[in-house]
Each structure stands twice: as structure tokens, then as C-alpha cells.
mmCIF file of C-alpha atoms in Angstrom:
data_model
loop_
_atom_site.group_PDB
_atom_site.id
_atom_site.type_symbol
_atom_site.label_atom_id
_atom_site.label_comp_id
_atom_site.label_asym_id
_atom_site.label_seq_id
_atom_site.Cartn_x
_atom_site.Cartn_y
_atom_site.Cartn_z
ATOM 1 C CA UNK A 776 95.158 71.687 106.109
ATOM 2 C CA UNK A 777 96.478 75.576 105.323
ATOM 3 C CA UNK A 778 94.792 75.580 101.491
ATOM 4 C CA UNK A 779 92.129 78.509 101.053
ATOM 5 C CA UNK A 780 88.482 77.298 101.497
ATOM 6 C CA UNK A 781 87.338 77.935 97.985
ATOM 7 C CA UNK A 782 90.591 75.683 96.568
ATOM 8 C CA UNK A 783 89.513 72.883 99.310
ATOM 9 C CA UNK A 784 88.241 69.833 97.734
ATOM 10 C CA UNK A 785 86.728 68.785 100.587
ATOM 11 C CA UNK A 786 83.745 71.567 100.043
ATOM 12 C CA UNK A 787 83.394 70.513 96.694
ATOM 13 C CA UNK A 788 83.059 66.397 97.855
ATOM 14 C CA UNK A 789 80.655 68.339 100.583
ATOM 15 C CA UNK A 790 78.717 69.703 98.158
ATOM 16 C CA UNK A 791 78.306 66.790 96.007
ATOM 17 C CA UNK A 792 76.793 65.133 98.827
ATOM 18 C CA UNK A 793 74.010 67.717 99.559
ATOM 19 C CA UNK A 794 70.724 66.440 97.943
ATOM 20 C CA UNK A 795 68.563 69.617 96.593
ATOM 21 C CA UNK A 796 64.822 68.207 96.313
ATOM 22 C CA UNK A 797 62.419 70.727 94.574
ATOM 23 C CA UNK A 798 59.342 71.836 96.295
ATOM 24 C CA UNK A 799 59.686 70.486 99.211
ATOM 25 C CA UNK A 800 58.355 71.151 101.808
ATOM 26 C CA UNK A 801 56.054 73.246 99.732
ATOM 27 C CA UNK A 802 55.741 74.402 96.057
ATOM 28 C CA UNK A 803 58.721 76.677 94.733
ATOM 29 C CA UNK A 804 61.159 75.731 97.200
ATOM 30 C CA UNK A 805 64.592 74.219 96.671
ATOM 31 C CA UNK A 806 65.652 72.204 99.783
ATOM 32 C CA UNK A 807 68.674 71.522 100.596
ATOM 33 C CA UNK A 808 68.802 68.387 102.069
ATOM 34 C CA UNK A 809 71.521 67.192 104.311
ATOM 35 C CA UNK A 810 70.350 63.880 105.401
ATOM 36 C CA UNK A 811 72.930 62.550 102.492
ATOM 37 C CA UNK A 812 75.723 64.114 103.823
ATOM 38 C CA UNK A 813 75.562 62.335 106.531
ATOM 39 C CA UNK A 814 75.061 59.260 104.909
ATOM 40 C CA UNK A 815 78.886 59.679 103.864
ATOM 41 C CA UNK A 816 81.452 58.709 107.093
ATOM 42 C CA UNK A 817 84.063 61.335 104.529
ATOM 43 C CA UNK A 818 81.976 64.182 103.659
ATOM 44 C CA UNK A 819 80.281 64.217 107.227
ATOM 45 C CA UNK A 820 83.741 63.987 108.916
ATOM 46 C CA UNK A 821 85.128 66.442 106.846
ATOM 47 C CA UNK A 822 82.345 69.144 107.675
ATOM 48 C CA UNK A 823 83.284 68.738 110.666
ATOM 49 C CA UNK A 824 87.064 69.111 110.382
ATOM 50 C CA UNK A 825 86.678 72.204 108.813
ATOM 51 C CA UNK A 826 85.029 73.884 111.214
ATOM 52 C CA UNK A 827 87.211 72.598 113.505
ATOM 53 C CA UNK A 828 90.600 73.596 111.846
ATOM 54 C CA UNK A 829 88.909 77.362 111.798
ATOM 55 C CA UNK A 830 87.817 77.509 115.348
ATOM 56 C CA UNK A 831 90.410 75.024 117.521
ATOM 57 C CA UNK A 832 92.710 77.275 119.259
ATOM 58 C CA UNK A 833 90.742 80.452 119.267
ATOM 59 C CA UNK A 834 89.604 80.157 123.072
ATOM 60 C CA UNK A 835 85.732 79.782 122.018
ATOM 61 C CA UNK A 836 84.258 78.784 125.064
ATOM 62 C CA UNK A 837 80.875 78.241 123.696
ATOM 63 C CA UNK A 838 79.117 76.405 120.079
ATOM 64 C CA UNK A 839 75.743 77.544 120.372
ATOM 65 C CA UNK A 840 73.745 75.227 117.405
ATOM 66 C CA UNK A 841 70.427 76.268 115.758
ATOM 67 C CA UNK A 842 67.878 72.980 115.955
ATOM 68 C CA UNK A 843 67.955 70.746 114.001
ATOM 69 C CA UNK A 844 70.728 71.098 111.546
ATOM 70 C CA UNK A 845 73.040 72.736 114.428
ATOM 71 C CA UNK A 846 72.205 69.820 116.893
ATOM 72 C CA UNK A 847 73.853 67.690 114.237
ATOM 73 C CA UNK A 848 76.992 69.414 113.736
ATOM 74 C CA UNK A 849 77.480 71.680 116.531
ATOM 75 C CA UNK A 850 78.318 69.163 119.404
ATOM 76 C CA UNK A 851 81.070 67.110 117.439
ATOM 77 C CA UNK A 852 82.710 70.893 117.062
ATOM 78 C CA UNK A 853 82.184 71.531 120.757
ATOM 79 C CA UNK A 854 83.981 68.599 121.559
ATOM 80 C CA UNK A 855 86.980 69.087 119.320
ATOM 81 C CA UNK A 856 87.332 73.080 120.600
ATOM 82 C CA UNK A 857 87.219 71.945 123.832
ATOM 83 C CA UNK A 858 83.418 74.375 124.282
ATOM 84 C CA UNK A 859 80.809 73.580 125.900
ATOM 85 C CA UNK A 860 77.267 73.012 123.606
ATOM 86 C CA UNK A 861 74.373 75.752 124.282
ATOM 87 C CA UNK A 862 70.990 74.899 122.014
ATOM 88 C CA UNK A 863 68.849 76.773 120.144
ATOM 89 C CA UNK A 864 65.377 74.831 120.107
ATOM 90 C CA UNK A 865 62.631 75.983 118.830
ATOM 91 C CA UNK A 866 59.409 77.293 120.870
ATOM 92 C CA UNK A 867 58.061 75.418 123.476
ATOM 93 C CA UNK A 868 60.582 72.846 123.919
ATOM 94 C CA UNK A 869 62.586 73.771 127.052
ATOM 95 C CA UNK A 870 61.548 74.344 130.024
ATOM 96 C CA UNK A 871 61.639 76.942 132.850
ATOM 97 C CA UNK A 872 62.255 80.605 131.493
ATOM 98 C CA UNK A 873 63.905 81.416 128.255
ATOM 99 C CA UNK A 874 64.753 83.964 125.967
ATOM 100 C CA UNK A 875 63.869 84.235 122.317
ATOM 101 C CA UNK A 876 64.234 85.871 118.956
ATOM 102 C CA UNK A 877 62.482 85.315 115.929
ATOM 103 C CA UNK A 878 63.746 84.414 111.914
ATOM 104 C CA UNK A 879 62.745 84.050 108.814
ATOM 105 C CA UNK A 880 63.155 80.784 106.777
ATOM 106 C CA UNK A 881 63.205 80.309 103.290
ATOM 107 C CA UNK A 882 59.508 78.820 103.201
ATOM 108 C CA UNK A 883 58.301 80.599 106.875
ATOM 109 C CA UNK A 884 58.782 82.478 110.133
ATOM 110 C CA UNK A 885 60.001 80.532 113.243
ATOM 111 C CA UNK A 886 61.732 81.780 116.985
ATOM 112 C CA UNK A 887 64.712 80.222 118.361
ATOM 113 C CA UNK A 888 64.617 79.932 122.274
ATOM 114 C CA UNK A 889 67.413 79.194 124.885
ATOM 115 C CA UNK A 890 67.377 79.040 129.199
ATOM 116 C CA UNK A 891 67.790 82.509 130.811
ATOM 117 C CA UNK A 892 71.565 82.127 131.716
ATOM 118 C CA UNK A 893 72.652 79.588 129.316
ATOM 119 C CA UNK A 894 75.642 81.760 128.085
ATOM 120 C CA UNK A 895 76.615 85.392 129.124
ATOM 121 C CA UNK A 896 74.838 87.197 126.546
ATOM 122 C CA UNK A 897 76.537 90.179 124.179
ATOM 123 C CA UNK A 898 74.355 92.515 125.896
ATOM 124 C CA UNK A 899 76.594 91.899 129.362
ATOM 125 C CA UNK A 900 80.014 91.347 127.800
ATOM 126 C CA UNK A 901 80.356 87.869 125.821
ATOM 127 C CA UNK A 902 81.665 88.082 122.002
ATOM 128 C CA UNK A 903 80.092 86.829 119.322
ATOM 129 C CA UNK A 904 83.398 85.459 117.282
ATOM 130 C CA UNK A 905 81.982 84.562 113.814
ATOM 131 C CA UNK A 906 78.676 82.945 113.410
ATOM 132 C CA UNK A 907 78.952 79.837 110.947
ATOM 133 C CA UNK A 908 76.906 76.864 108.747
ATOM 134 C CA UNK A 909 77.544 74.518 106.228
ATOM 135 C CA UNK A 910 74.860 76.188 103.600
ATOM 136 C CA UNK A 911 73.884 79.420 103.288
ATOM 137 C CA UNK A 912 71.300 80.652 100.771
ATOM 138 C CA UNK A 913 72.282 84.178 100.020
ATOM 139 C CA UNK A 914 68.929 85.082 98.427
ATOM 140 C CA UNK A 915 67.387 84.820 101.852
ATOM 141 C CA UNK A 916 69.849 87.883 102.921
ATOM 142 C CA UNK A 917 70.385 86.225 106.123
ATOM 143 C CA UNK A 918 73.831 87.460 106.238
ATOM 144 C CA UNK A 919 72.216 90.786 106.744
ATOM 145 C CA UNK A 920 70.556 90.073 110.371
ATOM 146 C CA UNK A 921 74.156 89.286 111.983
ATOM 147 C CA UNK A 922 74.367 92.882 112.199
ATOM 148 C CA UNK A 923 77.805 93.111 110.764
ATOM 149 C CA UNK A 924 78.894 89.964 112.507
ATOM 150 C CA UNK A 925 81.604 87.478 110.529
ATOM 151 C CA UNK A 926 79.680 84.148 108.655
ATOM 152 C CA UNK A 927 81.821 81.181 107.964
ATOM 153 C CA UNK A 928 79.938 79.316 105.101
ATOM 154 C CA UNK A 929 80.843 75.985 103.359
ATOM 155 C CA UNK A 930 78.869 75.532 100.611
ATOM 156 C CA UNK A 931 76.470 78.501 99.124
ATOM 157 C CA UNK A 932 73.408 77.340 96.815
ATOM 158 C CA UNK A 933 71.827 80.262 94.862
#
């Protein structure tokens, strides 16, 4: 599908299918939950496909996904791109030596770790193409910390 991403109606059926629950986990905060998505073979599938259509053919040799949300959707993109599947997790679940970097979240701080020589870093030569999610939430001013890298976004909840 060639239509522009803001005239697809599979991001609005997307969005329709993204539960926001108030205060949760804690008082003030709007979470966006995507555990119904999922729930829908359609909406799920075409997630996916979109991500796919925008990346399939652009030699990407590696997805890297962000645990948990990336674990979900990062693999089945892998797959279709032909890429192999590098995981974020978060501290202390991988062993051997790792590297790390810390975030913010929109309720918290948290670090994101991955194995020393999972992927040829930036640092030594790899490029970062575009980094990529189904929901961003612009007031965290996330977009900021790619230092001036591309975002693909799906749906944006303000």
C-alpha cells in the first residue's frame, strides 16, 4: 500500500484498538495499553505490515526491540526484512558482559542493556536507519534523545 501514513486507515483501526487506562500504573498517568491490540488478528497484523512495507527492501540487517513492547513487535518485522533480532532487556537479565544506557519513562527512570558484540555499534561504523514504535507520547520529548535520528511513529497520544 503507496497511501501516505496519516490518510492510512489502518492507523486509525490501530488506534481504535489501543486501550488508554488512567492512572495506571500510578496516579496521573495515562497508559497506553496495547494488550488490546493484540487481541485483534487485523489491527495486530496490520502494525506489523506497516512497518514492514517501510523497512523491506532497505538492506536493514538488524531490528533491535526495546523489552517488552519491542519483543512483541520487533521479531515478526525481523522476519519479514529478512534481519536478524538484537534485544534490549532491561537490567540484570542477560548474562555475561553488556552494555547499557539509561531512559526516562513517562512514570520513571529505567536502563536498557544488550551483550558486548551483539551488533556493530555506531561508534565503530553501523547506521542507525530510523528508529521506530507504534506510540509515541510527544510530551515525554523522547524524540529529542535520538540525537537528530529519523522516528517512524504510528499512532501519537498527547
Amino acid at each position: 500500500m503507496s497511501v501516505f501514513k496519516d490518510e492510512d486507515p489502518r492507523i486509525h483501526g490501530i488506534k481504535t484498538k489501543i486501550r488508554v487506562v488512567p492512572n495506571f500504573p500510578k496516579p496521573g498517568i495515562m497508559f497506553q495499553d496495547i494488550t488490546t491490540l493484540l487481541l485483534d488478528p487485523k489491527a495486530f497484523k496490520d502494525t506489523i505490515d506497516l512497518f514492514v512495507e517501510r523497512y523491506k527492501g532497505k538492506n536493514i540487517s538488524v531490528v533491535a526491540g526495546i523489552e517488552a513492547r519491542g519483543f512483541i513487535f520487533g521479531p515478526p518485522i525481523a522476519l519479514a526484512i529478512g534481519a536478524k533480532f538484537v534485544p534490549l532487556r532491561k537490567p540484570r537479565k542477560l548474562p555475561g558482559d553488556v552494555i547499557f544506557e539509561e531512559y526516562t519513562l513517562e512514570y520513571g527512570r529505567d536502563r536498557l542493556e544488550m551483550h558486548v558484540g551483539a551488533v556493530e555499534l555506531e561508534r565503530v561504523g553501523a547506521e542507525v536507519v530510523e528508529c521506530a514504535c507504534v506510540i509515541e507520547l510527544p510530551d515525554l520529548q523522547g524524540r529529542v534523545r535520538l540525537n537528530g535520528k529519523p522516528l517512524y511513529v504510528l499512532v501519537e497520544y498527547h
